[in-house]
CSV table of C-alpha atoms and ligand atoms in Angstrom, one decimal:
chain,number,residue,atom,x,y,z
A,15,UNK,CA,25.9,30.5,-59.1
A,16,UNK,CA,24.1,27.5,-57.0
A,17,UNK,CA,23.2,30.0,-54.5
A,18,UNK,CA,21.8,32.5,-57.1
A,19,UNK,CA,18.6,30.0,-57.8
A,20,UNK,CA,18.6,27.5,-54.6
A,21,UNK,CA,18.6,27.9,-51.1
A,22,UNK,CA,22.2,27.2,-50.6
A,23,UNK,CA,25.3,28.8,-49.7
A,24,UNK,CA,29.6,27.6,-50.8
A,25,UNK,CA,29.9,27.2,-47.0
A,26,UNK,CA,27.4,24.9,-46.2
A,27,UNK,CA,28.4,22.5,-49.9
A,28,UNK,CA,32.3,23.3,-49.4
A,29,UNK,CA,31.6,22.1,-45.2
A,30,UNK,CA,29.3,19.3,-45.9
A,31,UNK,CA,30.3,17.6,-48.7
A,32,UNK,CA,34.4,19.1,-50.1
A,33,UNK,CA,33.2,19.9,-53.1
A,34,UNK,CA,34.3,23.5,-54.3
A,35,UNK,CA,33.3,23.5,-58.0
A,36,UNK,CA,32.0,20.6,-60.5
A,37,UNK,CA,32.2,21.0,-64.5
A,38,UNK,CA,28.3,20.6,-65.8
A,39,UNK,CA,28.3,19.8,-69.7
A,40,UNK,CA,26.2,22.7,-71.7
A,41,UNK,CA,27.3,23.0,-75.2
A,42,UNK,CA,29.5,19.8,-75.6
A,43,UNK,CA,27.5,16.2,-75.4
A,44,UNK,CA,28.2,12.9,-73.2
A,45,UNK,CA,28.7,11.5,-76.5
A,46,UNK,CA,31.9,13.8,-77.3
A,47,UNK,CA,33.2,13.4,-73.9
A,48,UNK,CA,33.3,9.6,-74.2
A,49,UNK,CA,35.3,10.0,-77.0
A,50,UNK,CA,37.7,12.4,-75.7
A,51,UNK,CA,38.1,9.8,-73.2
A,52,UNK,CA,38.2,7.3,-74.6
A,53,UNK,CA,40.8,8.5,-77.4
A,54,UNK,CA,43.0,10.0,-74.6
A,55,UNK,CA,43.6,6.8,-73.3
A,56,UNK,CA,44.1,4.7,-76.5
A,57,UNK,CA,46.3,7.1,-77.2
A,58,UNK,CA,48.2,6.8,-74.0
A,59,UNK,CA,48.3,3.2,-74.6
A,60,UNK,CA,49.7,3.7,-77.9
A,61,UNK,CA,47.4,0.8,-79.1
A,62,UNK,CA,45.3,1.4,-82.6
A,63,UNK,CA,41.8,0.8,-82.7
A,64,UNK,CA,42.3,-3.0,-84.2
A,65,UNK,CA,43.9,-3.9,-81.2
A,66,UNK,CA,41.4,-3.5,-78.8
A,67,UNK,CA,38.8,-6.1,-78.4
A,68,UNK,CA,36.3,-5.1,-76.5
A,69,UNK,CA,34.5,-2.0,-75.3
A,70,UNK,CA,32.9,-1.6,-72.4
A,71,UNK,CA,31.0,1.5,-70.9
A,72,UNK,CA,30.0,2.1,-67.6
A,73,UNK,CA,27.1,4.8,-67.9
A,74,UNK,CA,23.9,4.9,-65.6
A,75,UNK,CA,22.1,7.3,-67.8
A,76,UNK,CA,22.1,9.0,-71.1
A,77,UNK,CA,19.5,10.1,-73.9
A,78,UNK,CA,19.9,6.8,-75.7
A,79,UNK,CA,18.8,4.0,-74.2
A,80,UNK,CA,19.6,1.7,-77.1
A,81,UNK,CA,22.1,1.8,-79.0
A,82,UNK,CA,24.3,1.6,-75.8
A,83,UNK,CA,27.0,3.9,-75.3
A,84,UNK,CA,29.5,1.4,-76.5
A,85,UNK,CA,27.8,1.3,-79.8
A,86,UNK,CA,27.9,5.2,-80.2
A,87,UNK,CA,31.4,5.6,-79.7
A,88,UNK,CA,32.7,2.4,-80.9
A,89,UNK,CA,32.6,3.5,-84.9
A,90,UNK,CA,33.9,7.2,-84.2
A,91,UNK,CA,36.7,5.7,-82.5
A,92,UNK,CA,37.5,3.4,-85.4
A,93,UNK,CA,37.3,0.1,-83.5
A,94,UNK,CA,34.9,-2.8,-84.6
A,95,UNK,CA,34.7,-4.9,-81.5
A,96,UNK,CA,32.1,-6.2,-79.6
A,97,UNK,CA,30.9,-3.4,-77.1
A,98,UNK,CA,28.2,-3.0,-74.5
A,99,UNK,CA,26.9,-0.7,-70.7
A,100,UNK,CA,27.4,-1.6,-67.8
A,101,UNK,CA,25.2,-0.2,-65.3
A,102,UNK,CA,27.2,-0.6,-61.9
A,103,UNK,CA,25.8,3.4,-60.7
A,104,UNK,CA,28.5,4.9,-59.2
A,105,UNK,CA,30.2,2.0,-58.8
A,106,UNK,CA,30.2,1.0,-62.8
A,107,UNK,CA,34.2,1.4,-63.3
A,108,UNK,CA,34.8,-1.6,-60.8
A,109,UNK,CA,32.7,-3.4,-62.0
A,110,UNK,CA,33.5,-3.0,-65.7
A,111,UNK,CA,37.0,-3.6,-64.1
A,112,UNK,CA,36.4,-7.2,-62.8
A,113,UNK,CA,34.5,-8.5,-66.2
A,114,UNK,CA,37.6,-7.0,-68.2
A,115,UNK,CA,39.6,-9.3,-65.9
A,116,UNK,CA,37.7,-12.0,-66.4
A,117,UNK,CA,37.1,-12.0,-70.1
A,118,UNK,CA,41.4,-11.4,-70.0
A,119,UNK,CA,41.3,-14.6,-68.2
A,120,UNK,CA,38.7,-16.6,-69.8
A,121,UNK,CA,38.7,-15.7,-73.3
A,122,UNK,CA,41.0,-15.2,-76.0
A,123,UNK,CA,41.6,-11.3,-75.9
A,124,UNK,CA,44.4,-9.0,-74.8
A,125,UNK,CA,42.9,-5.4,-74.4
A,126,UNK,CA,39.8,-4.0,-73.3
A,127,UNK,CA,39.2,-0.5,-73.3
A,128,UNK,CA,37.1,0.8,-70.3
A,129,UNK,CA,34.7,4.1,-71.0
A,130,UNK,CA,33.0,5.5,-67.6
A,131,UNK,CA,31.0,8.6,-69.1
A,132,UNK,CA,28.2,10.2,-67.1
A,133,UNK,CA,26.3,13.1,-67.2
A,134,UNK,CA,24.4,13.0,-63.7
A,135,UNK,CA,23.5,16.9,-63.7
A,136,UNK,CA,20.6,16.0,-66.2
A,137,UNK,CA,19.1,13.4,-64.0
A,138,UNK,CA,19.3,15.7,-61.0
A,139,UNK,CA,16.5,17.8,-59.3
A,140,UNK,CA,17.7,21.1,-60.1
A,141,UNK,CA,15.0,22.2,-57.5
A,142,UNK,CA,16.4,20.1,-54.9
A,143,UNK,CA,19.7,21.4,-53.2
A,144,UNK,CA,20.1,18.2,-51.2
A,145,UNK,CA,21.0,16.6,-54.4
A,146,UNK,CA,21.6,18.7,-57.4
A,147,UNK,CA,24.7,20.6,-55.8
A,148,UNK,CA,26.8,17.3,-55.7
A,149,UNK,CA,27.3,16.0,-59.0
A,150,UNK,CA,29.9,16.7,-61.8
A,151,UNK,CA,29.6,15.5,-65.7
A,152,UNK,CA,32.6,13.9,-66.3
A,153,UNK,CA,33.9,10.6,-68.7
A,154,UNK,CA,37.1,8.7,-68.1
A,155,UNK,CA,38.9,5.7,-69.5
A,156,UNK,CA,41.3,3.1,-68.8
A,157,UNK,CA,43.0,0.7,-71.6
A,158,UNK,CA,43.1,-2.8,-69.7
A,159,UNK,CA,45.9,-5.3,-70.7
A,160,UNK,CA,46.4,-9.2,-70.1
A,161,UNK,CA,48.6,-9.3,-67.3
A,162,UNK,CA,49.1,-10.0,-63.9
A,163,UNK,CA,47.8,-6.4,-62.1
A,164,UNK,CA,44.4,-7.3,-60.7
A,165,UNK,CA,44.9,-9.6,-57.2
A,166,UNK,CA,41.2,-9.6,-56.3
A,167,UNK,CA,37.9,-8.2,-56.2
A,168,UNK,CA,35.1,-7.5,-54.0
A,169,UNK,CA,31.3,-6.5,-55.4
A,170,UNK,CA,28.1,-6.2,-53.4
A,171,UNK,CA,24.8,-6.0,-54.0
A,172,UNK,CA,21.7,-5.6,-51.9
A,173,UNK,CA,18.1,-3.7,-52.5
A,174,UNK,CA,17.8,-0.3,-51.1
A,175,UNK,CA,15.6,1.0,-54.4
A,176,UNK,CA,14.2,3.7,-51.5
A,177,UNK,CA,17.6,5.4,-51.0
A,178,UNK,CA,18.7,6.6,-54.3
A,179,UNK,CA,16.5,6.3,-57.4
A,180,UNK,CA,16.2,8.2,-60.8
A,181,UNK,CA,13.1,7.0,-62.8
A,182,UNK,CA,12.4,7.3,-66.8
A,183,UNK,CA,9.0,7.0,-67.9
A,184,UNK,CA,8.4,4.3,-70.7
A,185,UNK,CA,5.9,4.3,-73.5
A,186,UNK,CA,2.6,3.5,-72.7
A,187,UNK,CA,0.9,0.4,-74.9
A,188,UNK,CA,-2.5,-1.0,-75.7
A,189,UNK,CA,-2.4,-3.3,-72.6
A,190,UNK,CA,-0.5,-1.3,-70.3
A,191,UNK,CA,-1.1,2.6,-70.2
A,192,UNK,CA,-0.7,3.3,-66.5
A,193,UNK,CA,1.6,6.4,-66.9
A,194,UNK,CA,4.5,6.7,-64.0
A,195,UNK,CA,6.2,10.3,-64.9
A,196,UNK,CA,10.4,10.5,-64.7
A,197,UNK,CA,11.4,11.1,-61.9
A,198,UNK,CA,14.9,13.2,-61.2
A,199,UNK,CA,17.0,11.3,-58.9
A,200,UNK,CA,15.9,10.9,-55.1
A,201,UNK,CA,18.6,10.6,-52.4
A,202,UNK,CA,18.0,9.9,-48.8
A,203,UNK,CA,21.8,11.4,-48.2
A,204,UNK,CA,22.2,10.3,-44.4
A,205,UNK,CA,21.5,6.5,-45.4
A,206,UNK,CA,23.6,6.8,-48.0
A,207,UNK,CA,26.0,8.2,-46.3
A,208,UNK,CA,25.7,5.4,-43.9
A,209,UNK,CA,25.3,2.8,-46.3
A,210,UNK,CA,28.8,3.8,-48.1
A,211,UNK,CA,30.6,4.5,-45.2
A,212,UNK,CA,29.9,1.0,-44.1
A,213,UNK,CA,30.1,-1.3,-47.3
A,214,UNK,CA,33.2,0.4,-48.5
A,215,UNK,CA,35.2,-0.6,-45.0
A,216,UNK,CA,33.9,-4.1,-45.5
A,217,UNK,CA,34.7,-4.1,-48.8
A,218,UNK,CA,38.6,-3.0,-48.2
A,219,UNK,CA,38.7,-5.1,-45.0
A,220,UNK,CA,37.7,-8.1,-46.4
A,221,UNK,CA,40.1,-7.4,-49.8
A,222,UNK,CA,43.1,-7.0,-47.0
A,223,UNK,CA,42.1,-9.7,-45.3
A,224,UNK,CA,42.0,-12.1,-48.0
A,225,UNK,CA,44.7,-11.2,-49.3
A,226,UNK,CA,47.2,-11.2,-46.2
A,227,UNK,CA,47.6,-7.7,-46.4
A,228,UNK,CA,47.2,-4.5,-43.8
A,229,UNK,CA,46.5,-0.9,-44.2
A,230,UNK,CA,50.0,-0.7,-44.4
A,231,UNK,CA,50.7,-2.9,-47.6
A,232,UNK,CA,48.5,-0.1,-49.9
A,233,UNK,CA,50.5,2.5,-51.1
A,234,UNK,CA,46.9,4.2,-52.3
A,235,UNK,CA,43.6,4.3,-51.9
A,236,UNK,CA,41.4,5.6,-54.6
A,237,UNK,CA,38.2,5.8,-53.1
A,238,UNK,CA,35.0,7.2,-55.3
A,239,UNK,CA,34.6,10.7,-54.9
A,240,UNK,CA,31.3,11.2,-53.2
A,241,UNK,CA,32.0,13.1,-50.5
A,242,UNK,CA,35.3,14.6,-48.6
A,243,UNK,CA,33.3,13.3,-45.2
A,244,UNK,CA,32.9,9.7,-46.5
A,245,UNK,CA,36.2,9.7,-47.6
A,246,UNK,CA,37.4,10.8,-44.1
A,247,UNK,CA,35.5,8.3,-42.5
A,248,UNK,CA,37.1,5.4,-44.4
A,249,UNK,CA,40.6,6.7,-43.7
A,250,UNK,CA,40.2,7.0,-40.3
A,251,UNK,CA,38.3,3.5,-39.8
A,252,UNK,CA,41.8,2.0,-41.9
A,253,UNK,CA,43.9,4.4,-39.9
A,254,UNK,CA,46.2,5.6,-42.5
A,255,UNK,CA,47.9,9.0,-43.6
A,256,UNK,CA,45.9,11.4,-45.6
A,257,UNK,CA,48.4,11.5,-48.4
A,258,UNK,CA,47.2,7.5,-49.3
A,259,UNK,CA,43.8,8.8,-50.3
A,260,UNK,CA,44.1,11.3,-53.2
A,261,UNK,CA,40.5,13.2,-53.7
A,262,UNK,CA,39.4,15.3,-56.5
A,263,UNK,CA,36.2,15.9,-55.8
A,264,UNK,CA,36.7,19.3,-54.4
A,265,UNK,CA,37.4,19.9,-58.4
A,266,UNK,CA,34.6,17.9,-60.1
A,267,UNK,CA,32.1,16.5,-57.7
A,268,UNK,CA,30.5,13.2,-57.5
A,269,UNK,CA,31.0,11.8,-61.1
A,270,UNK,CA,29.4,8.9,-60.8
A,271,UNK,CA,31.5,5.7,-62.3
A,272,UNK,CA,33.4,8.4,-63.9
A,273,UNK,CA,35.1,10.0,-60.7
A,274,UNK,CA,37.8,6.9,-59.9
A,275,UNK,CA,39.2,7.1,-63.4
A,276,UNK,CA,39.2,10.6,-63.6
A,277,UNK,CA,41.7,10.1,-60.4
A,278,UNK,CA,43.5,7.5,-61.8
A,279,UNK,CA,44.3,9.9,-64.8
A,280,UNK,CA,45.1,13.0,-63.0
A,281,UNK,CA,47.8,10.5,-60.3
A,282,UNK,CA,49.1,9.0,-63.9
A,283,UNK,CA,49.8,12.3,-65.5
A,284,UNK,CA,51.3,13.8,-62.5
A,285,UNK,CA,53.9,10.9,-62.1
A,286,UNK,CA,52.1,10.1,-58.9
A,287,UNK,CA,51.3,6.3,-59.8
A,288,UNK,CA,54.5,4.4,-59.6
A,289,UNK,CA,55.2,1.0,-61.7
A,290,UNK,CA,54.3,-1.4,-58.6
A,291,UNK,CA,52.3,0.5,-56.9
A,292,UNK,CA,49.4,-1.2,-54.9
A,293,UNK,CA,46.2,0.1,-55.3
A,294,UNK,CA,42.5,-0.1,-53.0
A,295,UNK,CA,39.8,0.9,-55.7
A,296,UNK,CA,36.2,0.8,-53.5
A,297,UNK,CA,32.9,2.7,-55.0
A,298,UNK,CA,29.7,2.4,-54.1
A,299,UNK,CA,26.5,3.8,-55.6
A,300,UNK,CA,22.5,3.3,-56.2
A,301,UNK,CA,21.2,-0.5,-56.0
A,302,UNK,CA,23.0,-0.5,-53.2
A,303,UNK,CA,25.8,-2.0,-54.7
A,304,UNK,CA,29.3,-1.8,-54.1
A,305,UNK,CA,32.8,-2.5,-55.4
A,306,UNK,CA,36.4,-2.9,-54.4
A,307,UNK,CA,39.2,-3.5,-56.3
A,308,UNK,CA,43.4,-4.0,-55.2
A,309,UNK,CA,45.7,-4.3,-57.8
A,310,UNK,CA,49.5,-3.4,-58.9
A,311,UNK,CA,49.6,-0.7,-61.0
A,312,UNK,CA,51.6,-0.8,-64.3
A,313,UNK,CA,51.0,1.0,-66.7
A,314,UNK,CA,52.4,-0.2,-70.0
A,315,UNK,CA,54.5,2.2,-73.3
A,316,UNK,CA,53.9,0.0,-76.4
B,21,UT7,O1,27.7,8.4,-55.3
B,21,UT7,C1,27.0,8.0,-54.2
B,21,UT7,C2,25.8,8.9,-54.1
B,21,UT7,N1,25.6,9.8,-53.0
B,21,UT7,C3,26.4,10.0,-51.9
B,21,UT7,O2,27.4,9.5,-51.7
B,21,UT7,C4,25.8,11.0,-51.0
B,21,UT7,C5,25.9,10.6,-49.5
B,21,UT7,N2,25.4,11.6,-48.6
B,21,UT7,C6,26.0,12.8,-48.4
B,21,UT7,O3,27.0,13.0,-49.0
B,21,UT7,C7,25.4,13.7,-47.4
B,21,UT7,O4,24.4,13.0,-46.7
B,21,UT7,C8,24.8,15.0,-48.1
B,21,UT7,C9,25.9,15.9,-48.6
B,21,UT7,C10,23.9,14.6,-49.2
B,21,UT7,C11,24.0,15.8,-47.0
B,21,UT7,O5,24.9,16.1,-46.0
B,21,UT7,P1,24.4,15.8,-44.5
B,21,UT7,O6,25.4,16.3,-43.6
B,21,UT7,O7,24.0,14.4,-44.4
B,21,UT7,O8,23.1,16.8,-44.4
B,21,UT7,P2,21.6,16.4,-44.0
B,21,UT7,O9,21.0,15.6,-45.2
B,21,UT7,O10,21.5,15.8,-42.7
B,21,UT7,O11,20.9,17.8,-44.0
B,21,UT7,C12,21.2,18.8,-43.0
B,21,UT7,C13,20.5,20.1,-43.3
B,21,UT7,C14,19.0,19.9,-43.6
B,21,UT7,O12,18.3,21.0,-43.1
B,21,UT7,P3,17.6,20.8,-41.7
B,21,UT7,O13,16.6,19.7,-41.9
B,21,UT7,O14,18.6,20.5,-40.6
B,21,UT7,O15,17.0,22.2,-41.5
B,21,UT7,C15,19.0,20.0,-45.1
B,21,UT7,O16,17.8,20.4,-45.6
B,21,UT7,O17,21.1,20.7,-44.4
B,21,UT7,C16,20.1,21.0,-45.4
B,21,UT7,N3,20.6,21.0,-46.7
B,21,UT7,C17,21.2,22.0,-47.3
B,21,UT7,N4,21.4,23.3,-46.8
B,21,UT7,C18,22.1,24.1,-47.7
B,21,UT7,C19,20.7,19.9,-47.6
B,21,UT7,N5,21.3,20.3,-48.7
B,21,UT7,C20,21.6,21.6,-48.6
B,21,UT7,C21,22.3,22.5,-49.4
B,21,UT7,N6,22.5,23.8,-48.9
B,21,UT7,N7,22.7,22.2,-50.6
């Protein structure tokens, strides 16, 4: 279908990048797939909406810009807790991930529920086939509970606004009427490339490190699904076997925030996360900014 309107071919995406198809939303809304998330999971958790007590979204983009996500989904879902977005680009769910742990820690709350929804084909270029051919829509979410899973985290940030960008135009006033059009999202792929490739080793290097750990000690490594080629170049820098580092993007593309949880939920379902397991989370995404998370994995029946 790409090829019918771009000057592109399945070889040249399915060589360059692993991806083989990606789900675009049409008739459904990010809204709706939120929810589906987000209900999935609550559901999973076997936790009613009173018991959660916070919501937080990861989302870089949608047609709201206030309310936030949160606020959308938070009455549909029947909760009544405090909510808000968290805009971490493609890294969002990582981050969200270490201010749940710290608001577990800090404050006086016991569940957070974690919503990464993103709907990147609408901010693409459709006329540009460097970009446009690499995203998926997709939502996922993760009910987070006081315990003792997370061992550490590692965010970055630095400014590379040049590499990656997506621009919204905002209303002119009296005193300020210079008009700057949206903008679709610009990549410069090759420093991007570069960019993840790099902060995600240091990332995972300096997690191990810190924590006394090798390559050796992870059982997985769940790696944001940007590209098969950056995923490759990780593995081989941590020299481990393939079978640590679980990919779906051939399935769904680059999600965005969304991609890490949507792994998460597919290992989870097909029994592949076992009670115990320890887990490399790293992401990276537009800023630049970047995010690594190890942790045992439980997951809890109520
Ligand atoms: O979530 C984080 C966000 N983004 C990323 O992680 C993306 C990181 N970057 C990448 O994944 C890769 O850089 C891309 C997949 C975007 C591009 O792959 P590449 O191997 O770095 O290709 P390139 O940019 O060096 O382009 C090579 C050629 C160029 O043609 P010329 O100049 O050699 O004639 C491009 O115009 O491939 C061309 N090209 C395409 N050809 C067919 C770029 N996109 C396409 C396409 N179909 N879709």
């Amino acid at each position: 279908m790409l090829a019918g309107f771009l000057d592109t071919s399945d070889e040249w995406i399915v060589t360059r990048t692993g991806i083989h198809t990606r789900r675009l939303l049409s008739g459904e809304t990010l809204r709706e797939l939120a929810l589906k998330a987000a209900r999935a999971a609550m559901d999973a958790s076997g936790l009613r909406p009173q018991d959660i007590d916070y919501l937080i979204c990861s989302n870089v983009a949608n047609s709201y810009v206030s309310p936030s996500l949160g606020s959308i989904i938070l009455g549909p879902l029947g909760c009544c807790c405090p909510t808000f977005d968290m805009n971490g680009a493609c890294a969002g769910l990582v981050y969200a991930l270490d201010v749940a742990d710290a608001f577990l820690k800090s404050k006086d709350v016991k569940n957070i529920l974690v919503v990464a929804a993103e709907q990147p084909s609408r901010f693409c270029n459709w006329h540009d086939r460097a970009t446009s051919v690499l995203f998926g829509d997709g939502a996922s979410a993760l009910v987070v509970t006081r315990g003792e899973g997370f061992f550490d985290f590692r965010l970055t940030g630095n400014t590379h606004t040049d590499v990656m960008y997506y621009k919204r135009a905002m209303e002119p006033t009296p005193y300020d009427c210079v008009k700057e059009p949206t903008t679709p999202l610009v990549m410069e792929g090759r420093e991007v490339f570069r960019l993840a490739v790099e902060a995600s080793i240091q990332d995972v290097d300096t997690l191990l490190e810190r924590n006394g750990m090798k390559g050796s000690d992870i059982d997985l490594f769940l790696l944001h699904q940007a590209n098969m080629r950056i995923i490759e170049c990780i593995r081989e820098h941590l020299e481990q076997p393939r079978e640590k580092f679980p990919t779906n993007i051939q399935k769904y593309g680059n999600t965005s925030s969304a991609s890490i949880g949507i792994l998460i939920d597919e290992l989870s379902r097909a029994g592949e996360l076992k009670d115990g397991a320890t887990l490399m989370l790293s992401a990276f995404g537009g800023g630049f900014v970047t995010g690594a998370a190890l942790l045992k994995w439980s997951s809890i029946t109520y």
